[in-house]
Structures are given as C-alpha cells and as structure tokens.
C-alpha cells in the first residue's frame, strides 16, 4: 500500500520515514512528509488519519473510488480529487483517480485505478531543492502538472487518430466501423474534457484561497497548470466538434449517394414504362387495333417503342438522372 514515504528538511535530504514515526517528524519545524499510497485499505487509512489528523469525511472519500473531481477544505488541510488517465495498448483510455491530502507539512497521494507512478514527479521536485524548500505546495504543483500533461499527450494522440477517422468518414458509402470509432473517440474526448475542466477551478481556488499552502512564488506555477488544463478542455471540445461535423458530412454523402441511386432507378423505370405499355396494349387481343393486321405493324410498333425509349434516355441523360 505504501509506494513511497519520505521526509524533506528545507527541501533536501529526502529520507525514508516509518509510518509509526510520522507524528514525531511532523513536529519538526522545517520538515514535510511526502507519502504515496496505492489502494490502501480502511484499517491503514485510519492509521494515517490518526498520524496526520485528517478529517473523517476526507478519509471516507479517499477509501471510495469514483469520486467527482473536487477540492475540499477541512481545518488545516485540503483534500483534492483529480481524475487520471492512461492510454492502453489497445487504443482505449483508462481513467483512475488520485486523492490528495495537503497540509502545511505533509502531502499524501492516494491512487485508485489507472494511473502512472509519481516517481518522476518526486525526482523532478528533488532536483529543485530551492522550490521544494517552500513546502508541499511545490510537490502538489509537480503532481498536478504531471496529470495535466498526461491529458495533453492523450489529446495529441487522439488528434492523430482523428485524421484517419476523417478519411474514413469522407466517403459516400456507410462504414459502420468508422461510425463506431467516432462514437468511442467522442466518449474519450468527453471524459478527458470532464477530467480537465474541474482542474481549472481547483487551480483557481489554490491560487486565491490557500496562501498558507501555496506561497506567492508558486502561484505562477499553479496558474500555468490552470492554463494547460484550459487548453486541454478547448482542444477536446474542438476535436469533438470536428468529429460531429465529420459524421454529419458522412451522413450527407450517404444521403446524396442514395438519392443518385434513386434517380437512376427512377429514370430506368420511366424508360421501361414505354415498352411495358406498348406491349401490354398489343397483348390484349382486340380485333380492331391500329397496325394490328398490316404487314409492317410489328416493326413499326417496335421502332416507335425504341425511339421513345431512346428519346427518354437522352432527356434523362441531359438532366443528370442517368
């Protein structure tokens, strides 16, 4: 359940710390603890609650996945839920959650579902000890920036797939598999949009309302994450609109093609009416009919029928029906 547990003194000396010693370490004035957890159980989370003095409601939420993205203020700490996303090998996107507890001298991440490890975030923070010395706010920035960058990478990946889908959609025949891909793509883009949009508000609140956690020098970094999240939302909405337009264009092309087929069938049906009428009339065996008993009656009727059919074919050809 414990992925990593380290204590930092003035941004340096990231040392492993035992869970049972956390309460003692938290008393040190220049230290903060960065604790990473993966799928913890209730018993362990209650131990963490006692050590860090976390709120009951925040612990209850952290134990339950499928929370909405949000930020909640509980006394001296803040509880944040952020959606995470990871591209699977089969081309689908799997979503998870990261629950974050942040206080003046601690940062706790609880991962649920699909999520990449935050070891790269920890390494990035440790390589900037002067920034890390500002406290857990910089570590929080590294995590949020990592999550939003994953959103941006996924939107770029989906953008490349959209080009292939558009090529398949701009055809006059109906492609069921292409339509299914469009539906799946729109669903992924909607999920990415809904994941990134609340991050904008979370960053806004961190900058405006939590000066004790986000020092002034870090506010510009949090605003940068907010800007990147806004770009992800905008890109996802634009791509969803493009897919909608491509689907509508495909339906229009299919309708036009069906109309063309219908026109051709109607044109040939009109031509076939002429011999049908002529031959059905002369098949009724009346005694008194024009040209019925003349020597040249048959060729005259056939010639008239052929001429009328040819005239109709020429007219319909000129109008574009054939």
CSV table of C-alpha atoms in Angstrom, one decimal:
chain,number,residue,atom,x,y,z
A,1,UNK,CA,0.0,0.0,0.0
A,2,UNK,CA,2.9,2.4,0.7
A,3,UNK,CA,4.6,3.3,-2.6
A,4,UNK,CA,7.0,5.9,-1.1
A,5,UNK,CA,7.3,7.7,2.2
A,6,UNK,CA,10.0,10.4,2.6
A,7,UNK,CA,10.7,13.4,4.8
A,8,UNK,CA,12.3,16.5,3.4
A,9,UNK,CA,14.2,19.1,5.6
A,10,UNK,CA,14.3,22.5,3.9
A,11,UNK,CA,13.8,20.8,0.5
A,12,UNK,CA,16.7,18.4,0.9
A,13,UNK,CA,17.7,15.0,2.3
A,14,UNK,CA,14.6,13.0,1.2
A,15,UNK,CA,14.9,10.2,3.7
A,16,UNK,CA,12.6,7.3,4.2
A,17,UNK,CA,10.3,7.6,7.2
A,18,UNK,CA,8.4,4.9,9.0
A,19,UNK,CA,4.7,5.3,9.4
A,20,UNK,CA,4.9,5.0,13.2
A,21,UNK,CA,7.3,7.9,13.4
A,22,UNK,CA,5.3,10.3,11.3
A,23,UNK,CA,3.7,12.2,14.2
A,24,UNK,CA,7.2,12.9,15.6
A,25,UNK,CA,8.6,14.1,12.3
A,26,UNK,CA,5.6,16.4,11.8
A,27,UNK,CA,6.7,18.3,14.9
A,28,UNK,CA,9.9,19.4,13.3
A,29,UNK,CA,9.5,23.0,12.0
A,30,UNK,CA,11.4,22.8,8.7
A,31,UNK,CA,10.3,19.3,7.6
A,32,UNK,CA,7.5,18.0,5.5
A,33,UNK,CA,6.4,14.4,4.6
A,34,UNK,CA,5.6,13.2,1.1
A,35,UNK,CA,3.6,10.0,1.3
A,36,UNK,CA,2.5,8.0,-1.7
A,37,UNK,CA,-0.2,5.3,-1.3
A,38,UNK,CA,-1.8,2.8,-3.7
A,39,UNK,CA,-5.2,1.2,-3.0
A,40,UNK,CA,-5.0,1.4,0.8
A,41,UNK,CA,-7.5,-0.4,3.0
A,42,UNK,CA,-9.7,1.1,5.7
A,43,UNK,CA,-7.5,0.0,8.6
A,44,UNK,CA,-4.4,1.5,7.2
A,45,UNK,CA,-6.1,4.8,6.2
A,46,UNK,CA,-7.4,5.1,9.8
A,47,UNK,CA,-3.8,4.8,11.0
A,48,UNK,CA,-2.8,7.6,8.5
A,49,UNK,CA,-5.8,9.7,9.8
A,50,UNK,CA,-4.5,9.4,13.4
A,51,UNK,CA,-0.9,10.3,12.4
A,52,UNK,CA,-1.8,13.3,10.3
A,53,UNK,CA,-5.0,14.4,12.0
A,54,UNK,CA,-7.2,14.2,8.9
A,55,UNK,CA,-10.9,14.7,8.7
A,56,UNK,CA,-13.3,11.7,8.8
A,57,UNK,CA,-15.2,12.8,5.7
A,58,UNK,CA,-11.9,13.1,3.7
A,59,UNK,CA,-10.8,9.7,4.8
A,60,UNK,CA,-14.2,8.3,3.8
A,61,UNK,CA,-13.9,9.8,0.3
A,62,UNK,CA,-10.3,8.6,-0.1
A,63,UNK,CA,-11.4,5.0,0.6
A,64,UNK,CA,-14.0,5.1,-2.1
A,65,UNK,CA,-13.1,5.4,-5.8
A,66,UNK,CA,-15.4,7.1,-8.4
A,67,UNK,CA,-15.4,10.4,-6.6
A,68,UNK,CA,-16.0,13.6,-8.6
A,69,UNK,CA,-13.1,15.9,-9.2
A,70,UNK,CA,-13.2,18.5,-6.3
A,71,UNK,CA,-11.3,20.4,-3.7
A,72,UNK,CA,-12.5,20.5,-0.1
A,73,UNK,CA,-11.1,22.5,2.9
A,74,UNK,CA,-11.0,20.6,6.2
A,75,UNK,CA,-9.5,22.7,9.0
A,76,UNK,CA,-5.7,23.0,8.4
A,77,UNK,CA,-5.6,20.6,5.4
A,78,UNK,CA,-7.1,20.5,1.9
A,79,UNK,CA,-8.5,17.4,0.2
A,80,UNK,CA,-8.3,17.2,-3.6
A,81,UNK,CA,-9.7,14.6,-6.0
A,82,UNK,CA,-8.2,14.6,-9.6
A,83,UNK,CA,-9.0,12.2,-12.4
A,84,UNK,CA,-6.1,10.4,-14.0
A,85,UNK,CA,-5.9,9.0,-17.5
A,86,UNK,CA,-3.6,6.4,-19.2
A,87,UNK,CA,-3.5,5.3,-22.8
A,88,UNK,CA,-3.8,1.5,-23.1
A,89,UNK,CA,-2.1,-0.6,-25.7
A,90,UNK,CA,-5.5,-1.4,-27.4
A,91,UNK,CA,-6.0,2.3,-28.2
A,92,UNK,CA,-8.5,2.9,-25.4
A,93,UNK,CA,-8.1,5.3,-22.5
A,94,UNK,CA,-8.4,4.0,-18.9
A,95,UNK,CA,-9.3,6.5,-16.2
A,96,UNK,CA,-8.5,6.5,-12.5
A,97,UNK,CA,-8.3,8.9,-9.6
A,98,UNK,CA,-5.7,10.4,-7.3
A,99,UNK,CA,-6.8,11.7,-3.9
A,100,UNK,CA,-4.5,14.3,-2.4
A,101,UNK,CA,-4.2,15.5,1.2
A,102,UNK,CA,-2.1,18.5,1.6
A,103,UNK,CA,-1.2,20.4,4.8
A,104,UNK,CA,1.5,22.8,5.9
A,105,UNK,CA,4.0,20.0,6.4
A,106,UNK,CA,2.7,17.0,4.5
A,107,UNK,CA,1.5,15.8,1.2
A,108,UNK,CA,-0.4,12.4,0.8
A,109,UNK,CA,-1.4,10.9,-2.6
A,110,UNK,CA,-3.8,8.0,-2.8
A,111,UNK,CA,-4.0,6.4,-6.2
A,112,UNK,CA,-7.1,4.4,-7.4
A,113,UNK,CA,-7.4,2.7,-10.8
A,114,UNK,CA,-5.4,3.6,-13.9
A,115,UNK,CA,-2.6,6.0,-13.0
A,116,UNK,CA,1.1,6.3,-13.7
A,117,UNK,CA,3.6,6.3,-10.9
A,118,UNK,CA,4.6,9.6,-9.5
A,119,UNK,CA,8.3,8.7,-9.1
A,120,UNK,CA,9.1,11.1,-12.0
A,121,UNK,CA,7.3,13.9,-10.1
A,122,UNK,CA,9.3,13.2,-7.0
A,123,UNK,CA,12.5,13.1,-8.9
A,124,UNK,CA,11.6,16.5,-10.6
A,125,UNK,CA,10.9,18.0,-7.2
A,126,UNK,CA,14.1,16.7,-5.6
A,127,UNK,CA,16.1,18.2,-8.5
A,128,UNK,CA,14.8,21.6,-7.5
A,129,UNK,CA,15.5,21.8,-3.7
A,130,UNK,CA,15.1,25.6,-3.6
A,131,UNK,CA,11.5,25.2,-4.8
A,132,UNK,CA,10.9,22.1,-2.7
A,133,UNK,CA,12.0,24.1,0.4
A,134,UNK,CA,8.8,26.1,0.0
A,135,UNK,CA,6.9,23.1,1.3
A,136,UNK,CA,4.4,20.6,-0.1
A,137,UNK,CA,2.9,23.2,-2.4
A,138,UNK,CA,5.7,22.6,-5.0
A,139,UNK,CA,5.2,18.9,-4.7
A,140,UNK,CA,1.5,19.4,-5.3
A,141,UNK,CA,2.3,21.5,-8.4
A,142,UNK,CA,4.5,18.7,-9.8
A,143,UNK,CA,1.7,16.2,-9.4
A,144,UNK,CA,-1.0,18.4,-10.9
A,145,UNK,CA,1.3,19.4,-13.8
A,146,UNK,CA,2.2,15.7,-14.4
A,147,UNK,CA,-1.5,14.8,-14.6
A,148,UNK,CA,-2.5,17.6,-16.9
A,149,UNK,CA,0.5,16.9,-19.1
A,150,UNK,CA,-0.9,13.4,-19.5
A,151,UNK,CA,-4.2,14.9,-20.5
A,152,UNK,CA,-2.4,17.0,-23.2
A,153,UNK,CA,-0.4,14.0,-24.5
A,154,UNK,CA,-3.7,12.0,-24.8
A,155,UNK,CA,-5.4,14.8,-26.7
A,156,UNK,CA,-2.4,14.9,-29.1
A,157,UNK,CA,-2.6,11.2,-29.6
A,158,UNK,CA,-6.3,11.3,-30.2
A,159,UNK,CA,-5.8,14.2,-32.7
A,160,UNK,CA,-3.6,11.9,-34.8
A,161,UNK,CA,-6.3,9.2,-34.8
A,162,UNK,CA,-9.0,11.7,-35.8
A,163,UNK,CA,-7.2,12.3,-39.1
A,164,UNK,CA,-7.5,8.6,-40.0
A,165,UNK,CA,-11.2,8.6,-38.9
A,166,UNK,CA,-12.0,11.7,-41.0
A,167,UNK,CA,-10.5,9.9,-44.1
A,168,UNK,CA,-12.8,7.0,-43.5
A,169,UNK,CA,-15.8,9.3,-42.9
A,170,UNK,CA,-15.5,11.3,-46.1
A,171,UNK,CA,-16.8,8.5,-48.3
A,172,UNK,CA,-20.2,8.1,-49.9
A,173,UNK,CA,-20.7,4.6,-48.5
A,174,UNK,CA,-21.8,3.9,-45.0
A,175,UNK,CA,-19.0,2.5,-42.8
A,176,UNK,CA,-20.4,1.1,-39.6
A,177,UNK,CA,-16.9,0.5,-38.0
A,178,UNK,CA,-15.9,4.1,-38.7
A,179,UNK,CA,-19.1,5.4,-37.0
A,180,UNK,CA,-18.3,3.2,-34.0
A,181,UNK,CA,-14.8,4.6,-33.9
A,182,UNK,CA,-16.2,8.1,-33.9
A,183,UNK,CA,-18.5,7.3,-31.0
A,184,UNK,CA,-15.7,5.8,-28.9
A,185,UNK,CA,-13.4,8.8,-29.7
A,186,UNK,CA,-16.1,11.3,-28.8
A,187,UNK,CA,-16.7,9.4,-25.5
A,188,UNK,CA,-12.9,9.5,-24.7
A,189,UNK,CA,-12.7,13.2,-25.5
A,190,UNK,CA,-15.8,13.9,-23.3
A,191,UNK,CA,-14.1,12.1,-20.5
A,192,UNK,CA,-10.9,14.0,-20.9
A,193,UNK,CA,-12.8,17.3,-21.1
A,194,UNK,CA,-14.7,16.4,-17.9
A,195,UNK,CA,-11.5,15.4,-16.2
A,196,UNK,CA,-9.6,18.6,-17.1
A,197,UNK,CA,-12.3,21.2,-16.6
A,198,UNK,CA,-12.5,20.9,-12.8
A,199,UNK,CA,-8.7,21.2,-12.6
A,200,UNK,CA,-9.1,24.7,-13.8
A,201,UNK,CA,-11.3,25.6,-10.8
A,202,UNK,CA,-9.1,23.7,-8.4
A,203,UNK,CA,-6.0,25.7,-9.5
A,204,UNK,CA,-8.1,28.9,-9.3
A,205,UNK,CA,-9.0,28.1,-5.7
A,206,UNK,CA,-5.5,27.2,-4.8
A,207,UNK,CA,-4.2,30.5,-6.0
A,208,UNK,CA,-6.9,32.6,-4.5
A,209,UNK,CA,-7.8,31.0,-1.2
A,210,UNK,CA,-4.9,28.9,0.1
A,211,UNK,CA,-1.9,31.2,0.7
A,212,UNK,CA,-0.8,29.1,3.6
A,213,UNK,CA,-0.3,26.1,1.3
A,214,UNK,CA,0.7,27.9,-2.0
A,215,UNK,CA,3.3,30.6,-1.3
A,216,UNK,CA,3.3,33.6,-3.6
A,217,UNK,CA,6.3,32.4,-5.8
A,218,UNK,CA,4.3,29.1,-6.5
A,219,UNK,CA,1.2,30.9,-7.6
A,220,UNK,CA,2.5,31.4,-11.1
A,221,UNK,CA,3.3,27.7,-11.4
A,222,UNK,CA,-0.3,26.8,-10.4
A,223,UNK,CA,-1.7,29.3,-12.9
A,224,UNK,CA,0.5,27.6,-15.6
A,225,UNK,CA,-1.2,24.3,-14.8
A,226,UNK,CA,-4.6,26.1,-14.9
A,227,UNK,CA,-3.7,27.4,-18.4
A,228,UNK,CA,-2.6,23.9,-19.6
A,229,UNK,CA,-5.9,22.4,-18.3
A,230,UNK,CA,-7.9,25.1,-20.1
A,231,UNK,CA,-6.0,24.2,-23.4
A,232,UNK,CA,-6.9,20.5,-22.9
A,233,UNK,CA,-10.6,21.5,-22.4
A,234,UNK,CA,-10.6,23.7,-25.5
A,235,UNK,CA,-8.8,21.1,-27.6
A,236,UNK,CA,-11.1,18.3,-26.5
A,237,UNK,CA,-14.2,20.4,-27.4
A,238,UNK,CA,-12.8,21.4,-30.8
A,239,UNK,CA,-12.0,17.7,-31.7
A,240,UNK,CA,-15.4,16.6,-30.6
A,241,UNK,CA,-16.9,19.3,-32.8
A,242,UNK,CA,-14.7,18.1,-35.7
A,243,UNK,CA,-15.9,14.5,-35.2
A,244,UNK,CA,-19.5,15.6,-35.1
A,245,UNK,CA,-19.0,17.5,-38.4
A,246,UNK,CA,-17.3,14.6,-40.0
A,247,UNK,CA,-20.2,12.3,-39.0
A,248,UNK,CA,-22.7,14.7,-40.4
A,249,UNK,CA,-20.8,15.0,-43.6
A,250,UNK,CA,-20.7,11.2,-43.9
A,251,UNK,CA,-24.4,11.0,-43.4
A,252,UNK,CA,-24.9,13.8,-46.0
A,253,UNK,CA,-22.7,11.9,-48.5
A,254,UNK,CA,-24.5,8.7,-47.9
A,255,UNK,CA,-27.9,10.5,-48.5
A,256,UNK,CA,-26.6,12.1,-51.7
A,257,UNK,CA,-25.4,8.7,-52.9
A,258,UNK,CA,-28.8,7.1,-52.1
A,259,UNK,CA,-30.5,10.0,-54.0
A,260,UNK,CA,-28.3,9.4,-57.0
A,261,UNK,CA,-29.2,5.7,-57.0
A,262,UNK,CA,-32.9,6.5,-56.6
A,263,UNK,CA,-32.7,8.9,-59.5
A,264,UNK,CA,-31.1,6.3,-61.7
A,265,UNK,CA,-33.7,3.7,-60.7
A,266,UNK,CA,-36.5,6.1,-61.4
A,267,UNK,CA,-35.0,7.1,-64.8
A,268,UNK,CA,-34.7,3.5,-65.9
A,269,UNK,CA,-38.2,2.8,-64.6
A,270,UNK,CA,-39.6,5.6,-66.7
A,271,UNK,CA,-37.8,4.2,-69.8
A,272,UNK,CA,-39.2,0.7,-69.2
A,273,UNK,CA,-42.7,2.0,-68.9
A,274,UNK,CA,-42.8,2.7,-72.6
A,275,UNK,CA,-42.3,-0.9,-73.8
A,276,UNK,CA,-44.4,-2.1,-70.9
A,277,UNK,CA,-47.4,0.0,-72.0
A,278,UNK,CA,-46.9,-0.7,-75.7
A,279,UNK,CA,-46.5,-4.5,-75.4
A,280,UNK,CA,-49.3,-4.8,-72.8
A,281,UNK,CA,-51.7,-3.0,-75.1
A,282,UNK,CA,-50.9,-5.2,-78.1
A,283,UNK,CA,-51.2,-8.3,-75.9
A,284,UNK,CA,-54.9,-7.7,-75.2
A,285,UNK,CA,-56.1,-9.5,-78.4
A,286,UNK,CA,-58.6,-6.9,-79.6
A,287,UNK,CA,-59.8,-7.3,-83.2
A,288,UNK,CA,-59.7,-3.6,-84.1
A,289,UNK,CA,-56.3,-2.0,-83.2
A,290,UNK,CA,-54.0,0.3,-85.3
A,291,UNK,CA,-51.5,-1.6,-87.4
A,292,UNK,CA,-52.7,-5.0,-86.0
A,293,UNK,CA,-53.4,-6.6,-89.4
A,294,UNK,CA,-50.9,-4.7,-91.5
A,295,UNK,CA,-47.7,-6.2,-92.9
A,296,UNK,CA,-45.4,-3.7,-91.3
A,297,UNK,CA,-47.3,-3.3,-88.0
A,298,UNK,CA,-44.8,-5.2,-85.8
A,299,UNK,CA,-41.7,-3.4,-87.0
A,300,UNK,CA,-43.5,0.0,-86.8
A,301,UNK,CA,-44.5,-0.6,-83.1
A,302,UNK,CA,-41.0,-1.9,-82.2
A,303,UNK,CA,-39.4,1.1,-83.9
A,304,UNK,CA,-41.8,3.6,-82.1
A,305,UNK,CA,-41.1,1.9,-78.8
A,306,UNK,CA,-37.3,2.0,-79.4
A,307,UNK,CA,-37.5,5.6,-80.5
A,308,UNK,CA,-39.5,6.7,-77.4
A,309,UNK,CA,-37.1,4.8,-75.1
A,310,UNK,CA,-34.1,6.4,-76.8
A,311,UNK,CA,-35.7,9.9,-76.5
A,312,UNK,CA,-36.4,9.4,-72.8
A,313,UNK,CA,-32.8,8.1,-72.2
A,314,UNK,CA,-31.4,11.2,-73.9
A,315,UNK,CA,-33.6,13.6,-71.9
A,316,UNK,CA,-32.7,11.9,-68.6
A,317,UNK,CA,-29.1,11.8,-69.5
A,318,UNK,CA,-29.0,15.5,-70.1
A,319,UNK,CA,-30.6,16.2,-66.8
A,320,UNK,CA,-28.1,14.0,-64.9
A,321,UNK,CA,-30.5,11.3,-63.9
A,322,UNK,CA,-28.7,8.6,-65.8
